[in-house]
PDB file of C-alpha atoms in Angstrom:
ATOM      1  CA  MET E   1    -100.411  81.776 -29.609  1.00 47.00           C
ATOM      2  CA  LEU E   2    -100.860  85.002 -31.240  1.00 45.00           C
ATOM      3  CA  GLU E   3    -104.002  83.795 -32.299  1.00 50.00           C
ATOM      4  CA  ASN E   4    -105.398  82.888 -28.889  1.00 54.00           C
ATOM      5  CA  THR E   5    -104.083  86.719 -27.655  1.00 56.00           C
ATOM      6  CA  ALA E   6    -105.889  87.789 -30.487  1.00 54.00           C
ATOM      7  CA  ALA E   7    -109.070  86.318 -29.427  1.00 54.00           C
ATOM      8  CA  ASP E   8    -108.940  86.836 -25.437  1.00 56.00           C
ATOM      9  CA  ILE E   9    -109.166  90.506 -26.809  1.00 52.00           C
ATOM     10  CA  LYS E  10    -111.948  90.337 -29.346  1.00 52.00           C
ATOM     11  CA  LEU E  11    -113.773  88.702 -26.056  1.00 51.00           C
ATOM     12  CA  ARG E  12    -113.245  91.005 -23.703  1.00 56.00           C
ATOM     13  CA  THR E  13    -114.337  93.937 -26.682  1.00 53.00           C
ATOM     14  CA  LEU E  14    -118.078  91.497 -27.334  1.00 51.00           C
ATOM     15  CA  ASP E  15    -121.197  91.862 -25.548  1.00 54.00           C
ATOM     16  CA  ALA E  16    -121.729  89.414 -22.203  1.00 53.00           C
ATOM     17  CA  SER E  17    -125.056  87.959 -24.082  1.00 55.00           C
ATOM     18  CA  SER E  18    -123.144  88.326 -28.413  1.00 73.00           C
ATOM     19  CA  PRO E  19    -124.117  85.241 -29.754  1.00 78.00           C
ATOM     20  CA  GLN E  20    -120.254  85.787 -31.277  1.00 79.00           C
ATOM     21  CA  LEU E  21    -119.101  85.303 -27.843  1.00 76.00           C
ATOM     22  CA  LEU E  22    -120.939  81.843 -27.524  1.00 79.00           C
ATOM     23  CA  GLU E  23    -119.994  80.925 -30.588  1.00 81.00           C
ATOM     24  CA  LEU E  24    -116.343  82.299 -29.574  1.00 82.00           C
ATOM     25  CA  ILE E  25    -116.433  79.579 -26.304  1.00 83.00           C
ATOM     26  CA  ASN E  26    -118.110  76.323 -27.642  1.00 83.00           C
ATOM     27  CA  LYS E  27    -115.369  76.922 -30.395  1.00 84.00           C
ATOM     28  CA  ARG E  28    -112.568  77.611 -27.153  1.00 86.00           C
ATOM     29  CA  PHE E  29    -114.063  74.456 -25.496  1.00 86.00           C
ATOM     30  CA  GLY E  30    -114.766  72.097 -29.003  1.00 85.00           C
ATOM     31  CA  GLU E  31    -110.041  73.102 -29.363  1.00 86.00           C
ATOM     32  CA  GLN E  32    -109.740  72.616 -25.653  1.00 88.00           C
ATOM     33  CA  ALA E  33    -111.447  69.260 -25.537  1.00 87.00           C
ATOM     34  CA  GLU E  34    -109.758  68.111 -28.906  1.00 87.00           C
ATOM     35  CA  LEU E  35    -106.529  68.694 -27.667  1.00 89.00           C
ATOM     36  CA  ILE E  36    -107.494  66.886 -24.897  1.00 90.00           C
ATOM     37  CA  ARG E  37    -108.742  64.173 -26.893  1.00 89.00           C
ATOM     38  CA  LEU E  38    -105.682  63.872 -29.044  1.00 89.00           C
ATOM     39  CA  THR E  39    -103.516  63.476 -26.133  1.00 90.00           C
ATOM     40  CA  GLU E  40    -105.434  61.166 -24.373  1.00 90.00           C
ATOM     41  CA  GLN E  41    -104.690  58.834 -27.419  1.00 90.00           C
ATOM     42  CA  ARG E  42    -101.473  59.798 -27.986  1.00 90.00           C
ATOM     43  CA  ILE E  43    -100.910  58.974 -24.056  1.00 92.00           C
ATOM     44  CA  LEU E  44    -103.486  56.043 -24.847  1.00 90.00           C
ATOM     45  CA  GLY E  45    -101.586  54.945 -27.190  1.00 89.00           C
ATOM     46  CA  GLU E  46     -97.810  55.224 -25.548  1.00 90.00           C
ATOM     47  CA  LEU E  47     -98.989  53.152 -22.910  1.00 91.00           C
ATOM     48  CA  GLN E  48    -100.572  50.546 -25.291  1.00 90.00           C
ATOM     49  CA  GLU E  49     -97.562  50.177 -27.050  1.00 90.00           C
ATOM     50  CA  ARG E  50     -95.382  50.075 -23.456  1.00 91.00           C
ATOM     51  CA  ILE E  51     -97.359  47.521 -22.480  1.00 92.00           C
ATOM     52  CA  ASN E  52     -96.970  45.522 -25.789  1.00 91.00           C
ATOM     53  CA  ASN E  53     -93.352  45.762 -25.619  1.00 92.00           C
ATOM     54  CA  MET E  54     -93.628  44.537 -21.864  1.00 92.00           C
ATOM     55  CA  SER E  55     -95.673  41.462 -22.817  1.00 91.00           C
ATOM     56  CA  LEU E  56     -93.802  40.276 -25.430  1.00 91.00           C
ATOM     57  CA  GLU E  57     -90.660  40.751 -23.296  1.00 92.00           C
ATOM     58  CA  MET E  58     -92.283  38.589 -20.523  1.00 92.00           C
ATOM     59  CA  GLN E  59     -92.701  36.343 -23.261  1.00 91.00           C
ATOM     60  CA  GLN E  60     -89.747  36.309 -24.033  1.00 91.00           C
ATOM     61  CA  LEU E  61     -88.323  35.419 -20.940  1.00 92.00           C
ATOM     62  CA  ILE E  62     -90.488  33.098 -19.872  1.00 92.00           C
ATOM     63  CA  GLY E  63     -88.914  31.546 -23.123  1.00 90.00           C
ATOM     64  CA  ARG E  64     -86.283  31.883 -21.598  1.00 91.00           C
ATOM     65  CA  VAL E  65     -87.172  30.305 -18.468  1.00 92.00           C
ATOM     66  CA  GLN E  66     -88.210  27.442 -19.799  1.00 92.00           C
ATOM     67  CA  GLN E  67     -85.156  27.170 -22.061  1.00 92.00           C
ATOM     68  CA  LEU E  68     -83.583  27.519 -19.290  1.00 92.00           C
ATOM     69  CA  GLU E  69     -85.289  24.774 -17.108  1.00 92.00           C
ATOM     70  CA  GLU E  70     -85.572  22.238 -20.228  1.00 92.00           C
ATOM     71  CA  GLU E  71     -81.776  22.447 -20.647  1.00 92.00           C
ATOM     72  CA  ALA E  72     -81.057  21.923 -16.724  1.00 92.00           C
ATOM     73  CA  ALA E  73     -83.271  19.036 -16.936  1.00 92.00           C
ATOM     74  CA  GLU E  74     -81.449  17.706 -19.954  1.00 92.00           C
ATOM     75  CA  VAL E  75     -77.940  18.398 -17.478  1.00 92.00           C
ATOM     76  CA  LYS E  76     -79.239  17.255 -14.976  1.00 91.00           C
ATOM     77  CA  SER E  77     -80.604  13.810 -16.633  1.00 91.00           C
ATOM     78  CA  LEU E  78     -77.248  13.514 -18.233  1.00 90.00           C
ATOM     79  CA  LYS E  79     -75.193  13.553 -15.147  1.00 91.00           C
ATOM     80  CA  ALA E  80     -77.217  11.459 -13.178  1.00 90.00           C
ATOM     81  CA  LYS E  81     -75.927   9.301 -17.007  1.00 90.00           C
ATOM     82  CA  LEU E  82     -72.585  10.280 -16.497  1.00 90.00           C
ATOM     83  CA  MET E  83     -72.230   9.359 -13.215  1.00 89.00           C
ATOM     84  CA  SER E  84     -73.912   5.694 -13.776  1.00 88.00           C
ATOM     85  CA  MET E  85     -71.376   5.028 -16.393  1.00 88.00           C
ATOM     86  CA  GLU E  86     -68.343   6.582 -13.870  1.00 85.00           C
ATOM     87  CA  ALA E  87     -69.816   3.907 -11.027  1.00 81.00           C
ATOM     88  CA  ASN E  88     -69.703   1.100 -13.194  1.00 82.00           C
ATOM     89  CA  TRP E  89     -66.626   1.277 -15.333  1.00 81.00           C
ATOM     90  CA  GLU E  90     -65.011   1.813 -11.382  1.00 76.00           C
ATOM     91  CA  SER E  91     -67.497  -1.041 -10.390  1.00 73.00           C
ATOM     92  CA  LYS E  92     -65.766  -3.464 -13.625  1.00 77.00           C
ATOM     93  CA  LEU E  93     -61.853  -1.655 -13.263  1.00 75.00           C
ATOM     94  CA  GLN E  94     -62.831  -3.572  -9.681  1.00 69.00           C
ATOM     95  CA  VAL E  95     -63.428  -6.593 -11.093  1.00 69.00           C
ATOM     96  CA  GLN E  96     -60.537  -6.112 -13.504  1.00 71.00           C
ATOM     97  CA  ALA E  97     -57.996  -5.380 -10.676  1.00 69.00           C
ATOM     98  CA  ASN E  98     -59.576  -8.460  -8.106  1.00 70.00           C
ATOM     99  CA  GLU E  99     -59.323 -10.812 -11.148  1.00 71.00           C
ATOM    100  CA  ALA E 100     -55.543  -9.367 -11.768  1.00 70.00           C
ATOM    101  CA  ILE E 101     -54.560 -10.536  -8.127  1.00 79.00           C
ATOM    102  CA  ALA E 102     -57.328 -13.356  -7.777  1.00 80.00           C
ATOM    103  CA  ALA E 103     -54.272 -15.503  -7.290  1.00 87.00           C
ATOM    104  CA  ASP E 104     -52.183 -13.640  -5.238  1.00 91.00           C
ATOM    105  CA  LEU E 105     -50.137 -14.529  -2.444  1.00 92.00           C
ATOM    106  CA  ARG E 106     -48.838 -11.304  -0.142  1.00 91.00           C
ATOM    107  CA  ILE E 107     -46.409 -12.527   2.367  1.00 93.00           C
ATOM    108  CA  HIS E 108     -44.663 -10.097   5.072  1.00 90.00           C
ATOM    109  CA  GLY E 109     -42.502 -10.286   8.251  1.00 91.00           C
ATOM    110  CA  VAL E 110     -39.545 -12.303   6.190  1.00 94.00           C
ATOM    111  CA  PRO E 111     -36.289 -10.551   6.485  1.00 92.00           C
ATOM    112  CA  CYS E 112     -34.655  -9.176   3.398  1.00 90.00           C
ATOM    113  CA  MET E 113     -31.683 -11.222   3.261  1.00 88.00           C
ATOM    114  CA  GLU E 114     -29.057 -10.418   0.016  1.00 88.00           C
ATOM    115  CA  GLY E 115     -29.655 -13.389  -2.753  1.00 90.00           C
ATOM    116  CA  GLU E 116     -31.758 -14.840  -1.287  1.00 92.00           C
ATOM    117  CA  ASN E 117     -34.419 -17.263  -3.763  1.00 94.00           C
ATOM    118  CA  LEU E 118     -37.985 -16.835  -3.448  1.00 94.00           C
ATOM    119  CA  ASN E 119     -38.860 -19.592  -4.972  1.00 94.00           C
ATOM    120  CA  ALA E 120     -37.035 -21.832  -1.909  1.00 93.00           C
ATOM    121  CA  LEU E 121     -38.357 -20.160   0.481  1.00 93.00           C
ATOM    122  CA  PHE E 122     -41.707 -20.744  -0.864  1.00 94.00           C
ATOM    123  CA  THR E 123     -40.942 -23.879  -1.287  1.00 93.00           C
ATOM    124  CA  THR E 124     -40.351 -24.665   2.351  1.00 93.00           C
ATOM    125  CA  LEU E 125     -43.109 -22.968   3.354  1.00 93.00           C
ATOM    126  CA  CYS E 126     -45.167 -25.664   1.390  1.00 93.00           C
ATOM    127  CA  ALA E 127     -43.031 -28.108   2.272  1.00 91.00           C
ATOM    128  CA  THR E 128     -43.793 -26.926   5.697  1.00 89.00           C
ATOM    129  CA  LEU E 129     -47.752 -26.616   5.513  1.00 91.00           C
ATOM    130  CA  GLY E 130     -47.395 -30.180   3.780  1.00 90.00           C
ATOM    131  CA  SER E 131     -48.061 -28.839   0.188  1.00 87.00           C
ATOM    132  CA  ASP E 132     -47.973 -31.759  -1.743  1.00 82.00           C
ATOM    133  CA  PRO E 133     -47.405 -30.976  -4.720  1.00 85.00           C
ATOM    134  CA  ALA E 134     -46.347 -27.341  -3.973  1.00 86.00           C
ATOM    135  CA  PRO E 135     -47.593 -24.873  -6.165  1.00 90.00           C
ATOM    136  CA  LYS E 136     -45.400 -23.320  -8.459  1.00 91.00           C
ATOM    137  CA  PRO E 137     -45.295 -19.074  -8.609  1.00 93.00           C
ATOM    138  CA  ARG E 138     -46.078 -17.790 -11.895  1.00 91.00           C
ATOM    139  CA  ASP E 139     -43.575 -14.753 -10.689  1.00 93.00           C
ATOM    140  CA  ILE E 140     -42.917 -14.176  -7.199  1.00 94.00           C
ATOM    141  CA  PHE E 141     -41.143 -11.108  -6.053  1.00 94.00           C
ATOM    142  CA  ARG E 142     -40.452  -8.116  -3.321  1.00 93.00           C
ATOM    143  CA  VAL E 143     -42.577  -4.538  -3.552  1.00 89.00           C
ATOM    144  CA  ARG E 144     -40.839  -2.401  -3.986  1.00 83.00           C
ATOM    145  CA  GLN E 145     -40.322   0.728  -0.758  1.00 73.00           C
ATOM    146  CA  ARG E 146     -41.806   3.766  -0.739  1.00 69.00           C
ATOM    147  CA  SER E 147     -38.959   5.060   1.456  1.00 67.00           C
ATOM    148  CA  ALA E 148     -35.497   4.150   0.682  1.00 65.00           C
ATOM    149  CA  ASN E 149     -35.088   4.601   4.883  1.00 69.00           C
ATOM    150  CA  SER E 150     -37.474   2.052   5.987  1.00 70.00           C
ATOM    151  CA  THR E 151     -36.535  -0.334   8.423  1.00 76.00           C
ATOM    152  CA  VAL E 152     -39.790  -2.621   7.644  1.00 81.00           C
ATOM    153  CA  ASP E 153     -38.580  -5.352   4.942  1.00 87.00           C
ATOM    154  CA  PRO E 154     -40.640  -5.271   2.254  1.00 90.00           C
ATOM    155  CA  ILE E 155     -43.579  -7.487   1.669  1.00 91.00           C
ATOM    156  CA  ILE E 156     -43.477 -10.188  -0.311  1.00 94.00           C
ATOM    157  CA  ILE E 157     -46.014 -10.666  -3.350  1.00 93.00           C
ATOM    158  CA  ALA E 158     -46.684 -14.921  -4.684  1.00 94.00           C
ATOM    159  CA  LYS E 159     -48.588 -14.840  -7.869  1.00 93.00           C
ATOM    160  CA  LEU E 160     -49.597 -18.241  -8.419  1.00 92.00           C
ATOM    161  CA  GLU E 161     -51.194 -19.676 -11.424  1.00 91.00           C
ATOM    162  CA  HIS E 162     -54.578 -20.424 -10.258  1.00 90.00           C
ATOM    163  CA  VAL E 163     -57.025 -19.822  -8.039  1.00 88.00           C
ATOM    164  CA  ARG E 164     -57.730 -23.221  -6.458  1.00 90.00           C
ATOM    165  CA  GLU E 165     -53.870 -23.382  -5.403  1.00 92.00           C
ATOM    166  CA  LYS E 166     -54.362 -20.008  -3.117  1.00 91.00           C
ATOM    167  CA  ILE E 167     -56.706 -21.127  -1.842  1.00 89.00           C
ATOM    168  CA  ALA E 168     -55.535 -24.442  -0.974  1.00 92.00           C
ATOM    169  CA  LEU E 169     -52.473 -23.010   0.998  1.00 92.00           C
ATOM    170  CA  LEU E 170     -54.677 -20.293   2.788  1.00 91.00           C
ATOM    171  CA  LYS E 171     -56.448 -23.573   3.937  1.00 92.00           C
ATOM    172  CA  LEU E 172     -53.426 -25.300   5.531  1.00 93.00           C
ATOM    173  CA  ILE E 173     -52.013 -22.233   6.996  1.00 92.00           C
ATOM    174  CA  ALA E 174     -55.489 -22.632   8.594  1.00 90.00           C
ATOM    175  CA  ASP E 175     -55.310 -26.134   9.517  1.00 93.00           C
ATOM    176  CA  PHE E 176     -51.211 -25.166  11.206  1.00 92.00           C
ATOM    177  CA  ARG E 177     -52.552 -22.422  13.843  1.00 89.00           C
ATOM    178  CA  ARG E 178     -55.645 -24.412  14.851  1.00 90.00           C
ATOM    179  CA  THR E 179     -53.251 -27.521  14.971  1.00 92.00           C
ATOM    180  CA  LYS E 180     -50.557 -26.282  16.350  1.00 88.00           C
ATOM    181  CA  LYS E 181     -52.206 -23.232  18.427  1.00 88.00           C
ATOM    182  CA  GLN E 182     -49.704 -21.018  17.116  1.00 88.00           C
ATOM    183  CA  GLN E 183     -48.980 -18.087  14.198  1.00 89.00           C
ATOM    184  CA  LEU E 184     -46.435 -19.096  11.473  1.00 92.00           C
ATOM    185  CA  SER E 185     -43.181 -17.681  12.593  1.00 93.00           C
ATOM    186  CA  LEU E 186     -39.836 -17.680  10.445  1.00 93.00           C
ATOM    187  CA  THR E 187     -38.004 -21.033  12.576  1.00 91.00           C
ATOM    188  CA  GLN E 188     -40.835 -22.778   9.449  1.00 88.00           C
ATOM    189  CA  LEU E 189     -38.830 -20.549   6.746  1.00 90.00           C
ATOM    190  CA  GLY E 190     -35.451 -21.777   7.818  1.00 88.00           C
ATOM    191  CA  PHE E 191     -34.290 -18.488  10.343  1.00 91.00           C
ATOM    192  CA  GLU E 192     -33.783 -18.796  13.106  1.00 89.00           C
ATOM    193  CA  SER E 193     -35.832 -16.997  14.826  1.00 89.00           C
ATOM    194  CA  HIS E 194     -39.595 -17.310  16.279  1.00 90.00           C
ATOM    195  CA  VAL E 195     -40.810 -14.642  14.788  1.00 93.00           C
ATOM    196  CA  PRO E 196     -43.999 -14.945  13.482  1.00 93.00           C
ATOM    197  CA  PHE E 197     -44.583 -13.746   9.459  1.00 93.00           C
ATOM    198  CA  TYR E 198     -48.019 -13.968   7.824  1.00 92.00           C
ATOM    199  CA  VAL E 199     -49.425 -15.081   4.820  1.00 92.00           C
ATOM    200  CA  ASN E 200     -52.717 -13.336   3.689  1.00 89.00           C
ATOM    201  CA  GLU E 201     -54.385 -12.403   0.127  1.00 89.00           C
ATOM    202  CA  GLN E 202     -53.659  -9.740  -1.885  1.00 87.00           C
ATOM    203  CA  LEU E 203     -56.087  -6.950  -1.466  1.00 86.00           C
ATOM    204  CA  THR E 204     -56.677  -4.107  -4.562  1.00 84.00           C
ATOM    205  CA  LYS E 205     -55.925  -0.794  -2.183  1.00 85.00           C
ATOM    206  CA  ALA E 206     -59.496  -0.187  -1.964  1.00 86.00           C
ATOM    207  CA  HIS E 207     -59.668  -3.390  -0.177  1.00 86.00           C
ATOM    208  CA  TYR E 208     -56.565  -3.041   1.794  1.00 87.00           C
ATOM    209  CA  ASP E 209     -58.047   0.824   3.226  1.00 91.00           C
ATOM    210  CA  ILE E 210     -61.600  -1.269   4.218  1.00 92.00           C
ATOM    211  CA  PHE E 211     -59.707  -4.532   5.485  1.00 90.00           C
ATOM    212  CA  LYS E 212     -57.714  -1.757   7.693  1.00 91.00           C
ATOM    213  CA  GLU E 213     -60.555   0.110   8.681  1.00 93.00           C
ATOM    214  CA  ALA E 214     -62.230  -3.595   9.527  1.00 92.00           C
ATOM    215  CA  MET E 215     -59.961  -4.330  11.941  1.00 92.00           C
ATOM    216  CA  LYS E 216     -59.692  -0.877  13.848  1.00 92.00           C
ATOM    217  CA  MET E 217     -63.954  -1.590  13.896  1.00 92.00           C
ATOM    218  CA  LYS E 218     -62.732  -4.808  15.758  1.00 91.00           C
ATOM    219  CA  LYS E 219     -60.773  -3.905  17.890  1.00 91.00           C
ATOM    220  CA  LEU E 220     -63.103  -1.146  19.229  1.00 90.00           C
ATOM    221  CA  ASN E 221     -65.675  -4.415  19.731  1.00 90.00           C
ATOM    222  CA  MET E 222     -68.038  -3.438  16.521  1.00 91.00           C
ATOM    223  CA  LEU E 223     -66.861  -6.560  14.890  1.00 92.00           C
ATOM    224  CA  THR E 224     -66.500  -9.862  16.108  1.00 91.00           C
ATOM    225  CA  ALA E 225     -64.753 -10.989  13.039  1.00 90.00           C
ATOM    226  CA  VAL E 226     -63.155  -9.787   9.556  1.00 90.00           C
ATOM    227  CA  TYR E 227     -61.568 -12.025   7.082  1.00 86.00           C
ATOM    228  CA  THR E 228     -60.802 -12.023   3.539  1.00 86.00           C
ATOM    229  CA  ARG E 229     -62.210 -14.459   0.812  1.00 82.00           C
ATOM    230  CA  ARG E 230     -61.538 -14.331  -2.666  1.00 78.00           C
ATOM    231  CA  SER E 231     -59.238 -10.897  -2.657  1.00 79.00           C
ATOM    232  CA  LEU E 232     -62.883  -9.066  -0.868  1.00 84.00           C
ATOM    233  CA  VAL E 233     -63.600  -7.944   2.570  1.00 91.00           C
ATOM    234  CA  HIS E 234     -66.146 -10.171   5.023  1.00 92.00           C
ATOM    235  CA  VAL E 235     -67.222  -9.152   8.583  1.00 94.00           C
ATOM    236  CA  ARG E 236     -69.425  -9.964  11.228  1.00 92.00           C
ATOM    237  CA  VAL E 237     -71.353  -7.264  13.237  1.00 91.00           C
ATOM    238  CA  THR E 238     -71.591  -7.247  16.490  1.00 88.00           C
ATOM    239  CA  GLY E 239     -74.926  -8.731  18.218  1.00 86.00           C
ATOM    240  CA  ARG E 240     -75.587  -9.353  14.581  1.00 87.00           C
ATOM    241  CA  GLU E 241     -75.907 -13.254  12.837  1.00 87.00           C
ATOM    242  CA  GLY E 242     -73.923 -14.204   9.341  1.00 88.00           C
ATOM    243  CA  TYR E 243     -71.381 -12.147   7.992  1.00 91.00           C
ATOM    244  CA  ILE E 244     -71.430  -9.108   5.144  1.00 92.00           C
ATOM    245  CA  CYS E 245     -69.420  -8.954   2.139  1.00 90.00           C
ATOM    246  CA  ILE E 246     -67.931  -5.126   1.887  1.00 90.00           C
ATOM    247  CA  GLY E 247     -67.416  -3.738  -1.417  1.00 83.00           C
ATOM    248  CA  SER E 248     -66.670  -0.925  -0.587  1.00 86.00           C
ATOM    249  CA  MET E 249     -65.947   1.495   2.058  1.00 89.00           C
ATOM    250  CA  PRO E 250     -69.082   3.477   2.451  1.00 90.00           C
ATOM    251  CA  GLU E 251     -70.306   0.828   2.799  1.00 90.00           C
ATOM    252  CA  LEU E 252     -68.378  -0.734   5.809  1.00 91.00           C
ATOM    253  CA  LEU E 253     -68.770   3.266   7.393  1.00 89.00           C
ATOM    254  CA  SER E 254     -72.845   3.322   7.478  1.00 89.00           C
ATOM    255  CA  LEU E 255     -72.341  -0.200   9.878  1.00 85.00           C
ATOM    256  CA  ARG E 256     -69.603   1.786  11.641  1.00 81.00           C
ATOM    257  CA  ALA E 257     -72.451   3.856  12.136  1.00 80.00           C
ATOM    258  CA  ASP E 258     -75.722   1.966  12.278  1.00 76.00           C
ATOM    259  CA  ASN E 259     -73.263   0.455  15.164  1.00 68.00           C
ATOM    260  CA  ALA E 260     -72.451   3.228  17.101  1.00 61.00           C
ATOM    261  CA  LEU E 261     -75.822   4.537  16.668  1.00 49.00           C
ATOM    262  CA  SER E 262     -76.732   1.181  18.975  1.00 58.00           C
ATOM    263  CA  GLN E 263     -75.078   1.493  21.596  1.00 56.00           C
ATOM    264  CA  PRO E 264     -74.683   4.969  22.738  1.00 46.00           C
ATOM    265  CA  GLU E 265     -73.560   4.374  26.258  1.00 44.00           C
ATOM    266  CA  GLN E 266     -71.022   2.249  25.177  1.00 42.00           C
ATOM    267  CA  SER E 267     -69.792   4.326  22.533  1.00 37.00           C
ATOM    268  CA  PHE E 268     -69.951   6.707  25.366  1.00 33.00           C
ATOM    269  CA  ARG E 269     -67.709   4.606  27.861  1.00 35.00           C
ATOM    270  CA  ASN E 270     -65.498   3.630  25.575  1.00 41.00           C
ATOM    271  CA  GLY E 271     -64.621   7.570  24.469  1.00 37.00           C
TER     272      GLY E 271
END
């Protein structure tokens, strides 16, 4: 600052046409030009460094995004595998559950009597139907009620040795209904009552829920027939030929949705 001030004073004392004045002016211009050049270099250097840092950060971000995309794809693939494994396990468990009850019969509507002999009752049923020899259950029992205050008699589960015994007995029941034009009643079991009772295949909870929903659809005329075979539910859709084996509730509900869409006027009238 002092140097510049001294130079300014010296400039004012010099003649405008003096060579010394021109030299001083050129010197000042040179100094200012150098200062500007150095400032530009510093600014450009800082800017370039900042750009390089930003470029490096951008490359790191791009790399991280790519890594996250790869990890997301791996997670998606793993999720799909897990869902597939879960579906396979559920299918296997369902098959095992069906196999476990494949030879079971479900009898409901029979009054619970103190000191009752369920084996004798089952033998009486078989004799009434003409099953000779009568199959001997490997186990027969009443299912425990969920509520102690229930007024409904607990159902009877008869576990037969072989599936063919169950099929043969169900065929005899169907023949009885067809030839007698009536349902089985408690008189066939020795009771003094004509109240009907029912013998059906034992179903897993999932398939029993399907059966109940199918019966509701039958009442709404969406289905013309519902029956069980080998512990699986089969239905015939109204307006279609043949029977469909229902493996899951979503499969049955899809039939319900298709029926509602194909018969909007009927659905509106029913509503």
